[in-house]
Amino acid sequence: GLVAPKRNCNLPGDGPRTLDKGLSGHANLEWDTQVCERRAQAYDEWGLNFHAVERWLDVNLLRNCRSHFFFATVIREPVSRFVSHCRFERTPTAEAMAWAKRDPVPNMEDEFSAVQRGPAVLDNFYVRSLNGRDTFLHVPFGQLTENHLV
């Protein structure tokens, strides 16, 4: 059967609430920009055979680690994904409704809050996720173009 981290299906640093608590630096980027054997070795040591990275896709992770890991992307219906996100983040209904109407979103001073409340949550989440960290975090709301679909 599948053996995943006990706390969730992701390790600290690979999920939206734990970016700043990575086991290998912020968002575990050190694992993904160096040799993927380090990430694979850590999983082996912990006896894991399933793991999720719940944030943007790191091109280096995909490019450098495909011989070590099987990659899959779960694509959900966008409105259901937004509702689930708000439930997980315990977003008050009034705030979620204002956010859905594209009123300004507070608390965008760091990556942690950007993942929780940034433009990607409502504006082309999957396009942003597949384009990597910079697109996910830094392209303003409504500013994605056809170039981001390539």
Short mmCIF file of C-alpha atoms in Angstrom, two decimals:
data_model
loop_
_atom_site.label_atom_id
_atom_site.label_comp_id
_atom_site.label_asym_id
_atom_site.label_seq_id
_atom_site.Cartn_x
_atom_site.Cartn_y
_atom_site.Cartn_z
CA GLY A 1 0.00 0.00 0.00
CA LEU A 2 0.90 3.66 -0.12
CA VAL A 3 3.06 5.04 2.66
CA ALA A 4 2.87 8.83 2.90
CA PRO A 5 4.14 11.33 5.48
CA LYS A 6 2.06 10.99 8.66
CA ARG A 7 1.20 14.68 8.92
CA ASN A 8 -0.32 14.91 5.43
CA CYS A 9 0.57 13.72 1.93
CA ASN A 10 3.34 16.33 1.75
CA LEU A 11 6.45 17.00 3.78
CA PRO A 12 7.11 20.31 5.53
CA GLY A 13 8.13 22.74 2.79
CA ASP A 14 6.12 21.07 0.02
CA GLY A 15 2.67 22.19 1.09
CA PRO A 16 1.02 25.61 1.13
CA ARG A 17 1.19 26.13 4.89
CA THR A 18 4.76 24.95 5.38
CA LEU A 19 6.86 26.71 2.72
CA ASP A 20 9.03 28.33 5.35
CA LYS A 21 9.54 25.05 7.26
CA GLY A 22 11.21 23.00 4.52
CA LEU A 23 13.47 20.14 5.50
CA SER A 24 15.85 21.26 2.74
CA GLY A 25 15.47 25.04 2.74
CA HIS A 26 12.52 27.22 1.77
CA ALA A 27 9.99 25.10 -0.16
CA ASN A 28 12.61 22.31 -0.17
CA LEU A 29 14.19 24.04 -3.16
CA GLU A 30 17.68 22.84 -2.20
CA TRP A 31 16.56 19.26 -2.86
CA ASP A 32 15.15 20.19 -6.25
CA THR A 33 17.96 22.43 -7.51
CA GLN A 34 20.72 20.05 -6.49
CA VAL A 35 20.78 16.31 -7.01
CA CYS A 36 17.42 14.55 -6.68
CA GLU A 37 19.10 11.58 -5.07
CA ARG A 38 19.00 13.58 -1.82
CA ARG A 39 15.20 13.79 -1.93
CA ALA A 40 14.91 10.12 -2.96
CA GLN A 41 17.33 9.07 -0.22
CA ALA A 42 15.31 10.96 2.40
CA TYR A 43 12.12 9.22 1.26
CA ASP A 44 13.84 5.83 1.44
CA GLU A 45 15.13 6.58 4.95
CA TRP A 46 11.60 7.47 6.08
CA GLY A 47 10.03 4.49 4.27
CA LEU A 48 7.83 6.66 2.03
CA ASN A 49 6.55 5.54 -1.34
CA PHE A 50 4.00 8.32 -1.93
CA HIS A 51 4.44 12.05 -1.59
CA ALA A 52 2.73 15.17 -2.90
CA VAL A 53 4.17 18.58 -3.68
CA GLU A 54 1.23 20.94 -3.25
CA ARG A 55 2.49 24.17 -4.76
CA TRP A 56 3.90 25.36 -8.09
CA LEU A 57 5.80 22.93 -10.28
CA ASP A 58 9.56 23.34 -10.16
CA VAL A 59 10.97 22.77 -13.63
CA ASN A 60 14.23 21.54 -12.08
CA LEU A 61 12.32 18.97 -10.03
CA LEU A 62 10.57 17.64 -13.11
CA ARG A 63 13.62 17.78 -15.37
CA ASN A 64 16.18 16.43 -12.92
CA CYS A 65 14.12 13.98 -10.92
CA ARG A 66 12.00 12.08 -13.42
CA SER A 67 14.27 9.03 -13.20
CA HIS A 68 13.60 8.92 -9.42
CA PHE A 69 9.90 9.73 -9.21
CA PHE A 70 6.61 9.19 -11.03
CA PHE A 71 4.86 12.53 -11.54
CA ALA A 72 1.12 13.12 -11.74
CA THR A 73 -0.97 16.28 -11.69
CA VAL A 74 -4.48 16.33 -10.26
CA ILE A 75 -6.71 18.83 -12.03
CA ARG A 76 -9.95 19.65 -10.30
CA GLU A 77 -12.96 21.68 -11.37
CA PRO A 78 -11.87 25.29 -10.62
CA VAL A 79 -14.82 26.42 -8.48
CA SER A 80 -14.74 23.24 -6.38
CA ARG A 81 -10.98 23.69 -5.97
CA PHE A 82 -11.50 27.29 -4.79
CA VAL A 83 -14.20 26.23 -2.29
CA SER A 84 -11.94 23.45 -1.00
CA HIS A 85 -9.01 25.86 -0.73
CA CYS A 86 -11.08 28.34 1.30
CA ARG A 87 -12.33 25.56 3.56
CA PHE A 88 -8.77 24.27 4.14
CA GLU A 89 -7.45 27.79 4.83
CA ARG A 90 -10.45 28.52 7.07
CA THR A 91 -11.28 31.61 5.01
CA PRO A 92 -14.40 33.35 6.35
CA THR A 93 -17.32 33.24 3.90
CA ALA A 94 -17.50 37.05 3.58
CA GLU A 95 -13.79 37.21 2.73
CA ALA A 96 -14.09 34.37 0.21
CA MET A 97 -17.04 36.07 -1.50
CA ALA A 98 -15.20 39.40 -1.70
CA TRP A 99 -12.18 37.58 -3.02
CA ALA A 100 -14.28 35.79 -5.65
CA LYS A 101 -15.56 39.22 -6.76
CA ARG A 102 -11.89 40.19 -7.15
CA ASP A 103 -11.80 42.73 -4.39
CA PRO A 104 -8.26 43.36 -3.15
CA VAL A 105 -6.80 40.46 -1.24
CA PRO A 106 -4.93 41.29 1.98
CA ASN A 107 -1.78 39.71 3.39
CA MET A 108 0.37 39.38 0.28
CA GLU A 109 3.70 40.37 1.81
CA ASP A 110 5.40 36.96 1.51
CA GLU A 111 5.22 33.66 -0.39
CA PHE A 112 3.33 31.94 2.42
CA SER A 113 0.44 34.40 2.21
CA ALA A 114 0.67 34.49 -1.59
CA VAL A 115 0.04 30.75 -1.73
CA GLN A 116 -2.88 31.10 0.68
CA ARG A 117 -4.43 34.27 -0.73
CA GLY A 118 -2.56 35.23 -3.89
CA PRO A 119 -3.80 35.69 -7.45
CA ALA A 120 -3.17 32.03 -8.34
CA VAL A 121 -5.94 30.81 -6.07
CA LEU A 122 -8.59 32.46 -8.28
CA ASP A 123 -6.78 33.34 -11.50
CA ASN A 124 -5.76 30.36 -13.64
CA PHE A 125 -4.39 28.23 -10.80
CA TYR A 126 -3.30 25.38 -13.07
CA VAL A 127 -1.65 27.56 -15.70
CA ARG A 128 0.23 29.35 -12.92
CA SER A 129 1.16 26.08 -11.18
CA LEU A 130 2.52 24.48 -14.35
CA ASN A 131 4.52 27.61 -15.25
CA GLY A 132 6.50 27.52 -12.01
CA ARG A 133 7.25 29.66 -9.01
CA ASP A 134 7.68 33.07 -10.68
CA THR A 135 4.39 32.88 -12.60
CA PHE A 136 2.54 31.39 -9.63
CA LEU A 137 3.69 34.07 -7.21
CA HIS A 138 4.47 37.19 -9.20
CA VAL A 139 2.22 37.62 -12.25
CA PRO A 140 -0.54 40.04 -11.19
CA PHE A 141 -4.19 39.06 -11.23
CA GLY A 142 -5.57 39.04 -14.78
CA GLN A 143 -2.15 39.41 -16.41
CA LEU A 144 -1.59 35.89 -17.77
CA THR A 145 -1.36 35.77 -21.57
CA GLU A 146 -1.31 33.12 -24.29
CA ASN A 147 2.47 33.01 -23.83
CA HIS A 148 1.88 31.35 -20.46
CA LEU A 149 0.06 28.48 -22.17
CA VAL A 150 3.16 27.29 -24.01
#
